[in-house]
Coordinates of C-alpha atoms (C1' of nucleotides) in Angstrom, one line a residue:
Chain Y
M5 CA -4.1 -0.4 27.8
S6 CA -6.6 2.3 27.3
T7 CA -10.2 1.4 27.1
N8 CA -10.7 2.0 23.4
Q9 CA -7.6 -0.2 22.7
E10 CA -9.2 -2.9 25.0
L11 CA -12.4 -2.6 22.9
S12 CA -11.0 -2.6 19.5
R13 CA -9.3 -5.9 20.5
V14 CA -12.5 -7.6 21.8
F15 CA -14.3 -6.6 18.4
D16 CA -11.6 -7.8 16.3
Q17 CA -11.4 -10.9 18.4
M18 CA -15.1 -11.4 17.8
A19 CA -14.6 -10.8 14.1
A20 CA -12.2 -13.3 13.8
A21 CA -14.1 -15.9 15.9
L22 CA -17.2 -15.3 13.4
E23 CA -15.0 -16.1 10.5
L24 CA -13.5 -19.2 12.2
L25 CA -17.2 -20.2 12.9
G26 CA -18.6 -19.6 9.5
A27 CA -20.8 -16.8 10.3
N28 CA -22.1 -14.3 7.8
P29 CA -18.9 -12.7 6.5
F30 CA -20.4 -9.4 6.2
R31 CA -21.0 -9.4 10.1
A32 CA -17.4 -10.5 10.9
N33 CA -16.5 -7.6 8.7
S34 CA -18.7 -5.1 10.4
N35 CA -17.2 -6.2 13.9
E36 CA -13.8 -5.3 12.2
R37 CA -14.6 -1.8 11.3
V38 CA -15.8 -1.3 14.8
A39 CA -12.5 -2.0 16.0
R40 CA -10.9 0.2 13.6
V41 CA -13.3 3.0 14.4
L42 CA -12.5 2.6 18.3
R43 CA -8.8 2.6 17.3
D44 CA -9.2 5.5 15.5
M45 CA -11.2 7.7 18.1
T46 CA -9.5 10.3 20.1
E47 CA -11.8 10.5 23.1
D48 CA -11.7 7.8 25.6
V49 CA -14.8 6.0 25.7
R50 CA -14.4 5.2 29.4
A51 CA -14.8 8.8 29.7
F52 CA -17.5 9.5 27.9
V53 CA -20.0 7.0 29.0
A54 CA -19.0 7.8 32.6
A55 CA -19.9 11.3 32.2
D56 CA -23.2 10.5 30.6
P57 CA -24.3 7.2 28.9
E58 CA -27.2 7.9 27.0
T59 CA -25.5 10.7 25.2
A60 CA -22.4 8.3 24.8
R61 CA -24.8 5.9 23.0
R62 CA -26.3 8.4 21.0
R63 CA -22.8 9.8 19.9
L64 CA -21.5 6.2 19.0
E65 CA -24.5 5.5 17.0
E66 CA -23.7 8.5 14.8
L67 CA -20.1 7.4 13.9
T68 CA -20.3 5.6 10.7
G69 CA -19.8 1.8 11.1
I70 CA -21.4 2.0 14.4
G71 CA -24.9 0.9 14.8
K72 CA -27.3 0.2 17.5
G73 CA -25.9 -3.3 18.4
S74 CA -22.2 -2.2 18.6
A75 CA -23.1 1.2 20.6
A76 CA -25.0 -1.6 23.2
K77 CA -22.2 -3.7 23.2
I78 CA -19.5 -0.8 23.8
L79 CA -21.7 0.6 26.8
E80 CA -22.3 -3.0 28.2
Y81 CA -18.3 -3.5 28.2
V82 CA -17.4 0.2 29.4
E83 CA -20.0 -0.5 32.3
T84 CA -19.3 -4.1 33.5
G85 CA -16.0 -4.8 32.4
K86 CA -17.0 -7.5 29.9
L87 CA -19.1 -8.6 27.0
A88 CA -21.4 -11.5 27.1
E89 CA -21.4 -12.2 23.5
H90 CA -17.5 -11.9 23.2
E91 CA -17.3 -14.6 26.3
E92 CA -19.6 -16.8 24.2
L93 CA -17.7 -16.8 21.3
M94 CA -14.3 -17.2 22.9
A95 CA -15.6 -20.1 24.6
K96 CA -16.7 -21.4 21.0
V97 CA -13.4 -21.2 19.6
P98 CA -9.8 -22.5 21.0
R99 CA -7.6 -19.6 21.6
G100 CA -4.6 -21.0 19.8
L101 CA -6.6 -20.6 16.4
F102 CA -6.1 -16.8 16.2
A103 CA -2.3 -17.4 16.2
V104 CA -3.2 -19.9 13.2
L105 CA -5.0 -17.6 11.5
E106 CA -2.3 -15.0 11.0
V107 CA 0.0 -17.5 9.3
P108 CA 0.4 -15.8 5.8
G109 CA -1.1 -17.9 3.0
L110 CA -3.9 -19.2 5.8
G111 CA -7.6 -17.7 5.9
P112 CA -10.4 -18.6 7.9
K113 CA -11.7 -21.6 5.6
A114 CA -8.7 -23.4 5.7
V115 CA -7.9 -22.7 9.6
K116 CA -11.5 -24.1 10.3
L117 CA -11.4 -27.1 7.7
M118 CA -7.9 -28.1 9.5
W119 CA -9.7 -27.7 12.8
D120 CA -13.0 -29.4 12.0
E121 CA -11.3 -32.2 10.4
L122 CA -8.0 -32.8 11.9
G123 CA -8.4 -31.2 15.3
I124 CA -5.5 -28.6 14.8
T125 CA -6.1 -25.9 17.5
S126 CA -2.7 -24.0 17.7
L127 CA 0.6 -23.4 15.6
D128 CA 2.4 -26.3 17.5
E129 CA -0.3 -28.7 16.8
L130 CA -0.2 -27.1 12.9
T131 CA 3.9 -27.6 12.9
A132 CA 3.7 -31.1 14.4
R133 CA 1.1 -32.1 12.1
L134 CA 2.8 -30.9 8.9
A135 CA 6.1 -32.8 10.2
T136 CA 4.5 -36.1 11.1
D137 CA 1.5 -36.5 8.9
P138 CA 1.5 -33.9 5.7
Q139 CA -0.6 -36.1 3.5
A140 CA -3.6 -35.6 6.1
V141 CA -3.5 -32.0 5.4
A142 CA -2.8 -32.1 1.7
A143 CA -5.8 -34.8 1.4
L144 CA -8.4 -32.1 2.7
P145 CA -10.9 -30.4 0.1
R146 CA -9.0 -27.7 -2.0
M147 CA -5.7 -28.6 -0.2
G148 CA -2.7 -30.1 -1.9
M149 CA 1.2 -30.9 -1.4
K150 CA 1.9 -27.5 -2.9
K151 CA -0.5 -25.7 -0.4
V152 CA 1.0 -27.7 2.4
E153 CA 4.6 -26.3 1.4
S154 CA 3.1 -22.6 1.2
I155 CA 1.8 -23.1 4.8
R156 CA 5.2 -24.5 5.7
K157 CA 6.8 -21.4 4.3
G158 CA 4.0 -19.3 6.0
L159 CA 5.0 -20.7 9.4
A160 CA 8.7 -20.1 9.0
F161 CA 7.9 -16.2 8.0
S162 CA 5.1 -15.7 10.3
A163 CA 7.1 -14.8 13.6
H164 CA 8.2 -11.8 11.3
A165 CA 5.1 -11.3 9.1
H166 CA 3.7 -8.3 11.1
E167 CA 6.9 -6.3 11.7
R168 CA 6.8 -2.8 10.2
T169 CA 9.4 -0.7 9.5
P170 CA 9.4 3.1 11.2
L171 CA 8.6 5.9 8.6
G172 CA 12.2 7.6 9.6
R173 CA 13.9 4.3 8.0
A174 CA 11.5 3.7 5.3
L175 CA 11.3 7.2 3.7
P176 CA 14.9 7.9 3.1
L177 CA 15.4 4.4 1.7
A178 CA 12.3 4.8 -0.6
L179 CA 13.5 8.2 -1.8
R180 CA 17.2 6.8 -3.1
L181 CA 15.5 3.9 -4.8
R182 CA 13.0 6.2 -6.3
D183 CA 15.2 8.3 -7.6
E184 CA 17.5 5.3 -9.0
L185 CA 14.5 4.2 -10.7
G186 CA 13.7 7.3 -12.3
A187 CA 17.2 7.6 -13.8
V188 CA 16.6 4.5 -15.8
P189 CA 16.5 6.0 -19.5
G190 CA 12.9 5.8 -20.8
V191 CA 11.3 5.8 -17.2
K192 CA 9.1 9.0 -17.4
R193 CA 7.5 8.6 -13.9
V194 CA 8.3 7.1 -10.8
D195 CA 6.3 7.1 -7.3
Y196 CA 6.3 5.5 -3.7
A197 CA 2.6 4.7 -2.9
G198 CA 1.1 2.7 0.1
S199 CA 1.3 3.4 3.5
L200 CA 4.7 5.5 3.0
R201 CA 2.8 8.0 0.8
R202 CA 0.2 7.9 3.3
G203 CA 2.6 9.2 5.9
R204 CA 1.9 6.4 8.3
E205 CA 4.2 5.9 11.3
S206 CA 5.4 2.5 10.2
I207 CA 5.5 1.0 6.7
G208 CA 4.9 -2.8 5.8
D209 CA 6.3 -3.0 2.5
L210 CA 7.4 -0.3 0.1
D211 CA 5.4 0.2 -3.0
F212 CA 6.8 1.8 -6.2
L213 CA 5.0 2.8 -9.4
A214 CA 6.6 3.1 -12.6
A215 CA 5.4 4.5 -16.0
G216 CA 7.4 5.3 -19.3
G217 CA 8.7 3.8 -22.6
D218 CA 11.0 0.9 -21.7
L219 CA 9.7 -0.8 -18.3
G220 CA 11.7 -3.8 -18.8
A221 CA 14.9 -1.8 -17.8
A222 CA 13.3 -0.7 -15.1
A223 CA 12.5 -4.2 -13.7
E224 CA 16.0 -5.3 -14.4
R225 CA 17.2 -2.2 -12.6
F226 CA 15.0 -2.7 -9.6
T227 CA 15.7 -6.7 -9.3
T228 CA 19.6 -5.9 -9.4
L229 CA 19.9 -3.3 -7.1
P230 CA 22.8 -3.8 -4.7
E231 CA 20.1 -3.8 -1.8
V232 CA 18.3 -6.6 -2.9
T233 CA 19.0 -10.0 -1.1
E234 CA 16.1 -12.0 -2.9
V235 CA 13.8 -11.4 -5.9
L236 CA 10.6 -12.8 -5.2
A237 CA 8.9 -12.3 -8.4
H238 CA 9.8 -11.0 -11.4
G239 CA 7.1 -10.7 -13.9
D240 CA 5.5 -8.5 -16.6
T241 CA 3.6 -6.1 -14.9
K242 CA 5.0 -6.6 -11.3
C243 CA 8.4 -7.5 -9.6
S244 CA 9.0 -8.1 -5.9
V245 CA 12.1 -8.1 -3.9
R246 CA 13.4 -8.3 -0.3
L247 CA 15.9 -5.2 0.5
A248 CA 18.5 -5.1 3.1
A249 CA 19.9 -1.6 3.6
E250 CA 20.8 0.9 6.6
G251 CA 19.5 -1.4 9.1
V252 CA 16.1 -2.2 7.3
A253 CA 15.0 -5.5 5.9
I254 CA 11.8 -5.0 3.9
Q255 CA 9.7 -6.2 0.7
A256 CA 9.3 -3.9 -2.0
D257 CA 7.2 -4.0 -4.8
L258 CA 7.4 -2.4 -8.2
R259 CA 4.4 -2.3 -10.7
L260 CA 4.8 -1.4 -14.3
V261 CA 1.9 0.7 -15.3
P262 CA 0.4 2.4 -18.6
A263 CA 0.7 6.2 -18.5
A264 CA -2.9 6.5 -19.3
A265 CA -4.0 5.1 -16.2
Y266 CA -1.2 6.2 -13.8
G267 CA -3.7 8.0 -11.7
A268 CA -6.0 5.3 -11.1
A269 CA -2.9 2.8 -10.5
L270 CA -1.8 5.3 -8.1
L271 CA -4.7 5.8 -6.3
Y272 CA -5.2 2.3 -5.9
F273 CA -1.7 1.3 -4.6
T274 CA -1.7 4.4 -2.3
G275 CA -4.5 3.1 -0.4
S276 CA -5.8 2.8 2.2
R277 CA -7.8 0.0 1.5
E278 CA -11.0 1.2 3.4
H279 CA -10.7 4.5 1.4
N280 CA -10.9 2.7 -1.9
V281 CA -13.8 0.7 -0.7
R282 CA -15.5 3.9 -0.3
L283 CA -14.5 5.4 -3.2
R284 CA -15.8 2.3 -5.4
E285 CA -19.2 2.3 -3.4
I286 CA -19.5 5.7 -4.4
A287 CA -18.8 4.8 -8.0
V288 CA -21.3 2.0 -7.9
R289 CA -24.0 4.3 -6.5
R290 CA -23.3 6.7 -9.3
G291 CA -23.5 3.8 -12.2
M292 CA -19.6 3.6 -12.6
R293 CA -17.2 1.3 -11.8
L294 CA -13.8 2.1 -10.4
N295 CA -10.5 -0.3 -10.4
E296 CA -6.8 0.3 -10.7
Y297 CA -7.2 0.6 -14.6
G298 CA -9.7 3.8 -14.2
L299 CA -13.0 5.0 -13.4
F300 CA -15.3 3.5 -15.9
Q301 CA -19.1 4.1 -17.0
G302 CA -21.6 1.4 -16.3
T303 CA -21.3 -1.6 -13.8
D304 CA -19.8 -4.1 -16.4
E305 CA -17.3 -6.2 -14.9
R306 CA -13.7 -5.8 -16.1
P307 CA -14.5 -2.8 -18.4
Q308 CA -11.0 -2.7 -19.7
D309 CA -10.7 -5.8 -21.2
S310 CA -13.4 -4.6 -23.6
G311 CA -11.7 -1.8 -25.0
T312 CA -14.1 0.9 -22.8
T313 CA -12.8 4.3 -22.7
P314 CA -12.3 5.6 -18.9
V315 CA -14.2 8.5 -17.8
A316 CA -11.1 9.5 -15.9
A317 CA -7.9 7.3 -15.2
A318 CA -4.5 9.7 -15.7
T319 CA -4.4 11.7 -12.6
E320 CA -5.9 11.1 -9.1
E321 CA -7.5 14.6 -9.4
E322 CA -9.5 13.8 -12.3
I323 CA -10.8 10.6 -10.8
Y324 CA -12.2 12.5 -7.3
A325 CA -13.4 15.1 -9.6
A326 CA -15.3 12.5 -11.8
L327 CA -16.8 11.2 -8.9
G328 CA -18.2 14.4 -7.5
L329 CA -15.6 14.6 -4.5
P330 CA -12.9 17.0 -3.5
Y331 CA -9.6 15.8 -3.8
V332 CA -8.2 14.0 -1.0
P333 CA -4.4 14.3 -0.1
P334 CA -3.0 11.1 0.3
E335 CA -2.1 11.5 4.1
L336 CA -6.1 11.6 4.7
R337 CA -7.0 8.4 2.8
E338 CA -8.0 6.4 5.8
D339 CA -11.9 6.3 5.7
R340 CA -11.8 8.6 8.9
G341 CA -14.4 10.8 7.3
E342 CA -12.4 12.9 4.6
L343 CA -15.0 12.1 1.9
A344 CA -17.3 14.7 3.7
G345 CA -14.7 17.4 3.5
V346 CA -11.1 18.2 3.8
P347 CA -9.2 21.0 5.3
A348 CA -8.8 24.2 2.9
R349 CA -5.4 23.6 2.9
L350 CA -2.9 21.3 5.0
I351 CA 0.3 22.2 6.5
E352 CA 3.6 21.9 4.5
A353 CA 7.3 21.8 5.5
G354 CA 7.7 25.2 3.9
D355 CA 5.2 26.6 6.5
V356 CA 7.4 25.9 9.5
Q357 CA 9.1 29.1 10.4
A358 CA 10.2 28.3 14.1
E359 CA 11.5 25.8 16.3
L360 CA 10.4 26.0 20.1
H361 CA 12.3 22.8 21.3
A362 CA 16.1 22.3 20.6
H363 CA 19.0 21.7 22.8
T364 CA 22.7 22.6 23.0
T365 CA 25.8 21.1 24.7
A366 CA 24.9 22.7 27.7
S367 CA 22.7 19.7 27.9
D368 CA 22.6 16.6 25.7
G369 CA 22.9 18.5 22.5
K370 CA 25.5 18.3 20.0
L371 CA 25.8 22.1 19.1
S372 CA 26.6 25.4 20.6
I373 CA 23.9 28.1 20.8
A374 CA 25.6 29.9 17.7
E375 CA 25.7 26.5 15.9
L376 CA 21.9 25.7 16.3
A377 CA 21.1 29.4 15.7
A378 CA 22.9 29.1 12.4
A379 CA 21.4 25.6 11.6
A380 CA 17.7 27.0 12.4
R381 CA 18.6 30.1 10.3
A382 CA 19.8 28.1 7.4
R383 CA 16.3 26.7 7.3
G384 CA 14.6 30.2 7.0
Y385 CA 13.3 30.1 10.7
H386 CA 12.5 33.5 12.2
T387 CA 12.6 32.3 15.5
L388 CA 14.6 29.4 17.9
A389 CA 13.9 28.6 21.3
V390 CA 16.9 27.3 23.1
T391 CA 15.4 24.9 25.6
D392 CA 17.6 22.5 27.6
H393 CA 17.1 20.2 30.3
S394 CA 16.1 20.8 33.6
P395 CA 17.7 19.0 37.0
S396 CA 16.1 15.9 37.2
Q397 CA 17.2 14.6 33.9
V398 CA 20.8 13.8 35.3
I399 CA 21.9 11.6 32.2
A400 CA 21.0 14.5 29.9
G401 CA 22.8 16.9 31.8
G402 CA 19.9 18.9 33.2
L403 CA 20.8 22.5 34.1
T404 CA 20.9 23.7 37.9
V405 CA 19.1 26.7 38.4
E406 CA 22.5 28.5 38.3
R407 CA 23.7 27.0 35.0
L408 CA 20.1 27.6 33.7
L409 CA 20.4 31.5 34.5
E410 CA 24.2 31.8 33.1
H411 CA 22.9 30.0 30.1
A412 CA 20.0 32.0 29.4
E413 CA 22.1 35.1 29.4
K414 CA 24.5 33.6 27.0
V415 CA 21.3 33.1 24.8
R416 CA 20.4 36.5 25.1
A417 CA 23.9 37.8 24.2
A418 CA 24.1 35.4 21.1
D419 CA 20.7 37.0 20.1
A420 CA 22.0 40.5 20.3
E421 CA 24.7 39.2 18.3
V422 CA 23.0 36.9 15.5
D423 CA 21.3 38.6 12.8
G424 CA 18.2 37.1 11.0
I425 CA 16.7 35.0 13.6
T426 CA 15.2 35.7 16.9
I427 CA 16.9 33.4 19.5
L428 CA 14.8 32.9 22.9
A429 CA 15.6 31.6 26.3
G430 CA 13.8 28.5 27.3
A431 CA 13.9 25.6 29.2
E432 CA 12.6 21.9 28.5
V433 CA 11.4 21.3 32.1
D434 CA 10.3 18.0 33.4
V435 CA 6.8 17.4 34.2
L436 CA 7.7 15.5 37.5
P437 CA 5.7 12.4 38.3
D438 CA 3.2 14.3 40.4
G439 CA 2.8 17.1 37.9
R440 CA 4.9 19.7 39.7
L441 CA 7.6 21.3 37.3
D442 CA 11.3 20.8 37.7
Y443 CA 12.3 24.6 38.2
E444 CA 10.4 27.2 40.8
D445 CA 8.1 29.7 39.1
E446 CA 10.4 32.6 39.8
V447 CA 12.8 30.6 37.5
L448 CA 10.6 29.8 34.8
A449 CA 8.9 33.5 34.7
R450 CA 12.3 34.7 33.8
L451 CA 12.3 32.5 30.8
D452 CA 11.0 33.5 27.2
V453 CA 9.7 29.8 26.6
V454 CA 8.8 27.0 28.5
V455 CA 8.4 23.4 27.1
A456 CA 7.2 21.1 29.9
S457 CA 7.5 17.4 29.3
P458 CA 7.2 13.9 30.9
H459 CA 10.4 12.0 30.8
A460 CA 10.3 9.6 33.6
A461 CA 7.4 7.5 35.5
L462 CA 6.1 6.9 31.9
G463 CA 4.1 3.6 33.4
Q464 CA 1.9 5.3 35.3
D465 CA -1.7 4.5 35.4
P466 CA -4.0 6.5 33.2
K467 CA -5.6 8.3 36.0
T468 CA -2.3 9.4 37.6
A469 CA -1.2 10.2 34.3
T470 CA -4.0 12.5 33.5
A471 CA -3.8 14.4 36.8
R472 CA 0.2 14.9 36.3
L473 CA -0.3 16.3 32.8
L474 CA -3.5 18.4 33.6
K475 CA -1.5 20.0 36.3
A476 CA 1.4 21.2 34.0
I477 CA -1.3 22.4 31.6
R478 CA -2.9 24.6 34.2
H479 CA 0.6 25.8 35.3
P480 CA 0.4 29.8 34.2
L481 CA 4.0 30.0 32.7
V482 CA 4.1 26.7 30.5
H483 CA 3.6 27.4 26.6
V484 CA 4.2 23.8 25.3
L485 CA 3.2 20.7 26.8
G486 CA 6.2 18.7 25.2
H487 CA 5.9 15.1 23.8
P488 CA 2.9 14.5 25.8
T489 CA 2.9 10.9 26.2
G490 CA 6.6 9.8 26.0
R491 CA 5.9 6.9 24.0
M492 CA 8.9 5.6 21.7
I493 CA 7.8 4.0 18.7
G494 CA 8.4 0.3 18.9
R495 CA 10.3 0.8 22.4
R496 CA 7.6 1.9 25.0
G497 CA 3.9 2.8 24.9
G498 CA 4.3 5.8 27.2
L499 CA 1.7 7.4 29.2
S500 CA -2.2 6.7 28.3
P501 CA -4.0 9.9 29.9
D502 CA -7.6 10.6 29.2
M503 CA -6.6 12.7 26.1
G504 CA -10.0 14.5 25.8
A505 CA -9.6 16.1 29.4
L506 CA -6.2 17.2 28.2
F507 CA -7.2 18.7 25.1
A508 CA -10.1 20.5 26.8
A509 CA -7.6 21.8 29.4
A510 CA -4.8 22.8 26.8
A511 CA -7.7 24.6 24.6
R512 CA -8.7 26.5 28.0
H513 CA -5.3 27.3 29.4
D514 CA -4.2 28.1 26.0
V515 CA -1.5 25.5 25.9
A516 CA 0.0 24.4 22.8
L517 CA 0.5 20.7 22.5
E518 CA 3.6 19.4 20.8
L519 CA 3.9 17.1 18.0
N520 CA 7.4 16.0 18.2
A521 CA 8.7 15.2 14.7
N522 CA 11.6 13.0 15.7
W523 CA 10.4 9.8 14.0
H524 CA 11.1 7.6 17.0
R525 CA 8.5 9.7 19.0
L526 CA 5.9 11.4 16.7
D527 CA 4.1 12.4 19.9
L528 CA 1.1 13.4 19.8
R529 CA 0.5 10.7 17.3
D530 CA -1.9 11.4 14.3
V531 CA -5.4 10.7 15.6
H532 CA -4.3 12.5 18.9
V533 CA -3.5 15.5 16.9
R534 CA -7.0 15.3 15.1
G535 CA -8.7 15.2 18.7
A536 CA -6.8 18.3 19.7
L537 CA -7.6 20.5 16.6
E538 CA -11.3 19.4 17.2
A539 CA -11.1 20.6 20.6
G540 CA -9.7 23.9 19.4
C541 CA -6.3 23.4 20.7
K542 CA -2.9 24.8 19.1
I543 CA -0.2 22.6 17.9
A544 CA 3.6 22.9 18.3
L545 CA 5.4 21.3 15.3
D546 CA 8.9 20.9 16.7
T547 CA 11.8 18.7 16.0
D548 CA 13.5 18.5 19.2
A549 CA 16.9 19.1 17.8
H550 CA 19.9 17.8 19.4
R551 CA 22.2 18.0 16.4
E552 CA 22.0 19.5 13.0
A553 CA 20.6 16.8 11.0
D554 CA 17.4 16.6 13.2
F555 CA 16.3 19.5 11.7
D556 CA 15.2 17.5 8.9
M557 CA 13.1 15.4 11.2
L558 CA 10.3 17.9 10.3
V559 CA 9.4 16.2 7.4
Y560 CA 8.1 13.3 9.8
G561 CA 6.1 15.7 11.8
V562 CA 4.7 17.2 8.8
L563 CA 3.1 14.0 7.5
T564 CA 1.7 13.0 10.8
A565 CA 0.2 16.6 11.1
R566 CA -1.3 16.0 7.5
R567 CA -2.6 13.1 8.6
A568 CA -4.5 15.0 11.4
G569 CA -5.8 17.7 8.9
L570 CA -3.5 20.3 10.5
E571 CA -3.7 23.8 8.8
P572 CA -1.1 26.4 9.3
A573 CA -3.2 28.6 11.3
A574 CA -3.4 26.2 14.1
C575 CA 0.4 25.5 14.3
V576 CA 2.1 28.0 16.4
T577 CA 5.4 27.2 14.8
A578 CA 3.9 28.2 11.3
W579 CA 3.0 31.4 12.7
S580 CA 4.6 34.7 11.8
A581 CA 7.5 36.2 14.3
E582 CA 5.2 39.1 15.4
K583 CA 1.9 36.5 16.1
L584 CA 4.4 34.0 17.8
H585 CA 6.3 36.5 19.7
G586 CA 3.0 38.2 20.8
W587 CA 1.7 34.4 22.0
L588 CA 4.4 33.8 24.1
R589 CA 5.0 37.3 25.8
S590 CA 0.8 36.7 26.6
K591 CA 2.1 34.2 29.1
R592 CA 4.5 36.3 31.0
Chain K
dG169 C1' -24.0 -6.3 11.6
dC170 C1' -24.6 -1.8 9.0
dC171 C1' -26.8 1.3 6.1
dG172 C1' -30.0 4.5 2.6
dT173 C1' -29.9 11.6 -3.0
dT174 C1' -33.0 4.7 -6.2
dT175 C1' -33.7 0.8 -0.7
dT176 C1' -35.8 0.5 6.5
dC177 C1' -34.6 -4.9 3.0
dG178 C1' -31.3 -6.9 0.5
dG179 C1' -27.6 -5.9 -0.7
dC180 C1' -22.6 -5.6 1.1
dC181 C1' -15.3 -3.3 -3.8
dC182 C1' -12.2 -4.9 -7.3
dG183 C1' -8.8 -7.7 -9.5
dA184 C1' -4.4 -10.8 -9.3
dC185 C1' -2.7 -14.8 -8.1
dT186 C1' -2.4 -19.6 -6.5
dG187 C1' -3.5 -24.0 -6.3
dT188 C1' -6.9 -26.7 -7.0
dT189 C1' -9.8 -27.8 -10.4
dT190 C1' -12.9 -29.4 -15.4
dT191 C1' -15.5 -24.0 -13.6
dC192 C1' -13.7 -21.9 -9.2
dA193 C1' -12.7 -21.0 -3.8
dG194 C1' -9.8 -18.8 -1.1
dT195 C1' -6.3 -15.5 -0.1
dC196 C1' -4.3 -11.1 -0.7
dG197 C1' -4.0 -6.1 -1.0

DNA sequence: GCCGTTTTCGGCCCGACTGTTTTCAGTCG
C-alpha cells in the first residue's frame, strides 16, 4: 500500500472513531475530507516530504481541506511511521466497532448507543445479541422491533454492501435499459446519472432519471423488466429494483421528475455528493438555495413548496451559469478543484485516430494483420501499430527475435497492400523485473513503435518497481510505457511506484504513458493520468485490442481520460498522422 | 478541523425516508 493510501486509512479511522466517541461531527467530517484528498493526490507524500519537509508542509496546507493541523499530522506519520492522535483514538474504540458501523442502516449514534448500553463491540456480538435478546436492543431509546428487523436485514446484506460493478459491465446494461425506458410511450427523456455518468471505474448502483407525460407507464416498465429479480420500492416518484443480467447483480433506481426541473434533478443525481455540497455552498454565499428542484433566489427552506419560480432548473448548463460558474462536465464533478476552472475541451471518442497497442494471432490476438487493420480502418483510424508480445510472455505466445522480424516483414507488406491506413511494425516488449527490456536494442531499433509494459513480478516493492519502470522510460527506443502499474480491477493491485518520479522522467525523456482502455485495466487510472498531465507528460490512449470488439473498449478509456482532464493535444493517439509519425520517428 | 469577494470566529448542504415519536432524530445519498 502506498503511503497516501495508508494515510487516508488513518484519517478515515480517526473520523470513524471521532463519530463513535460523539465528538464534533464537523471535526469527524474534516478528517474524512483529508482522507479523500490524500486518496486523490497524484504525488507520493513520502517522496515529497523526504525531498523537503518544510516545502511539503506548505504545499499540503495549500490544498483545500488540509489545514495546519492535518499537515502536521501527515508529516508526523511520514517521519515516524505513526500518529499519536490516531493511536490514542484507536485505544479508545474497540476495533470491531468499525465493522458494525458499516452495516447499512446503522450509523454512529446507534452503534454508540449499543456499545454504551449493551457492551456490543463487534459484528459477532451484535448478531448474537439479536438472536438471544432482541428486546434489549429494541428497548433502547429511539429503537424498536422494526429497527431490530432492519438491522438484521442490514447484517445479512452487509457482506455485499460494498461490492461495486465494473464500469465495463455496468455501462452496456445501463445503455440497454435506458433505451428500453426511452421507448415507453409518453416518456420524453431518460438518462442514467450517478457514478456511471461520471465515468468512475466501478459503479455502486444504477440511477435513471425520466421525464415526460405518462410516467406511471415508465415505472411499470421498469419494475417488470425481464432482468428484475426483486422490486424494492414502487412509489409515485421513485422505484427501486434489483437486477441480474450478463453476470451483473446490481440495484437500480428510477426517479420520475417534472421536465421543468430536469436539469436540477440530473445535476443532483449525478453527484458527486461532494461536488453538490460545493455548489450549494456557493449558492448560499450568493443568497440562493440549490436543491434537486432548482436554484432559488433567497435562502428560505423548501422554496419549491411555496410555488416560487426557480432562477434556473431546466438544464444543468443554466444552473452553473446562474451560479457564475463554468459548466463542469459530469466526469470532472468530484470536488477535485473543478470549480476553479475546467479544460477548454475534454477529449472525446471521435478524437482518437490511432491505435498504438494491438495484438494479432502471431501472439495472443484473435485477428490476422489484415483483419486487425480492417477493424482499425473501419473506425476511421489513420494509423495502427501491430505490437505482439515478446518472448518472456510464453503463455501469450511471445515472439522470438526470428519470428518478430518475420512478423515485421509481413506487417510492412500489409501496409504496402492496404489503403486508407498506415500499419506500423511494433512490439509490446516486456519490462523485465530488473527494468531491462525483453529484446536487444538492435532488434528494437528495427521497429517503428515500441510499447514497453510490465507483465510479471507485479508484487514488487515500490522502490524496486520505481527503479524498474524508470529504467524502461529512460530507454531511448521506447515510445510508450504500456499499462504502467499492471493492475487488474478487482483482481490485483499491481505495482505502486513513485508516480511523481515516473511522470517527471516520462516528460523529460518524451515517453508517452498509456491509458489502457480495457475496463479490466484502466491503467493508468484517472488520478494518475491527471498527475501525468500536470507534469507535462503525453498520454497514449490505447485499447490493447486482441479481437475486433476490443476496439469498443475505447469508451471506457475516454471516460477515464475525461476524469483526468485530458485534452486532445496531450493525447498522441488523437494526433494527426503527420504529427504522430513525426514523433515516432524522432525516437529512431 | 477547516475556512473566508459579508467573516480570523462562528458557522459548516439539502431533502427523502424511516421509525420512533406527540414534534423529530438518525441515516442515506
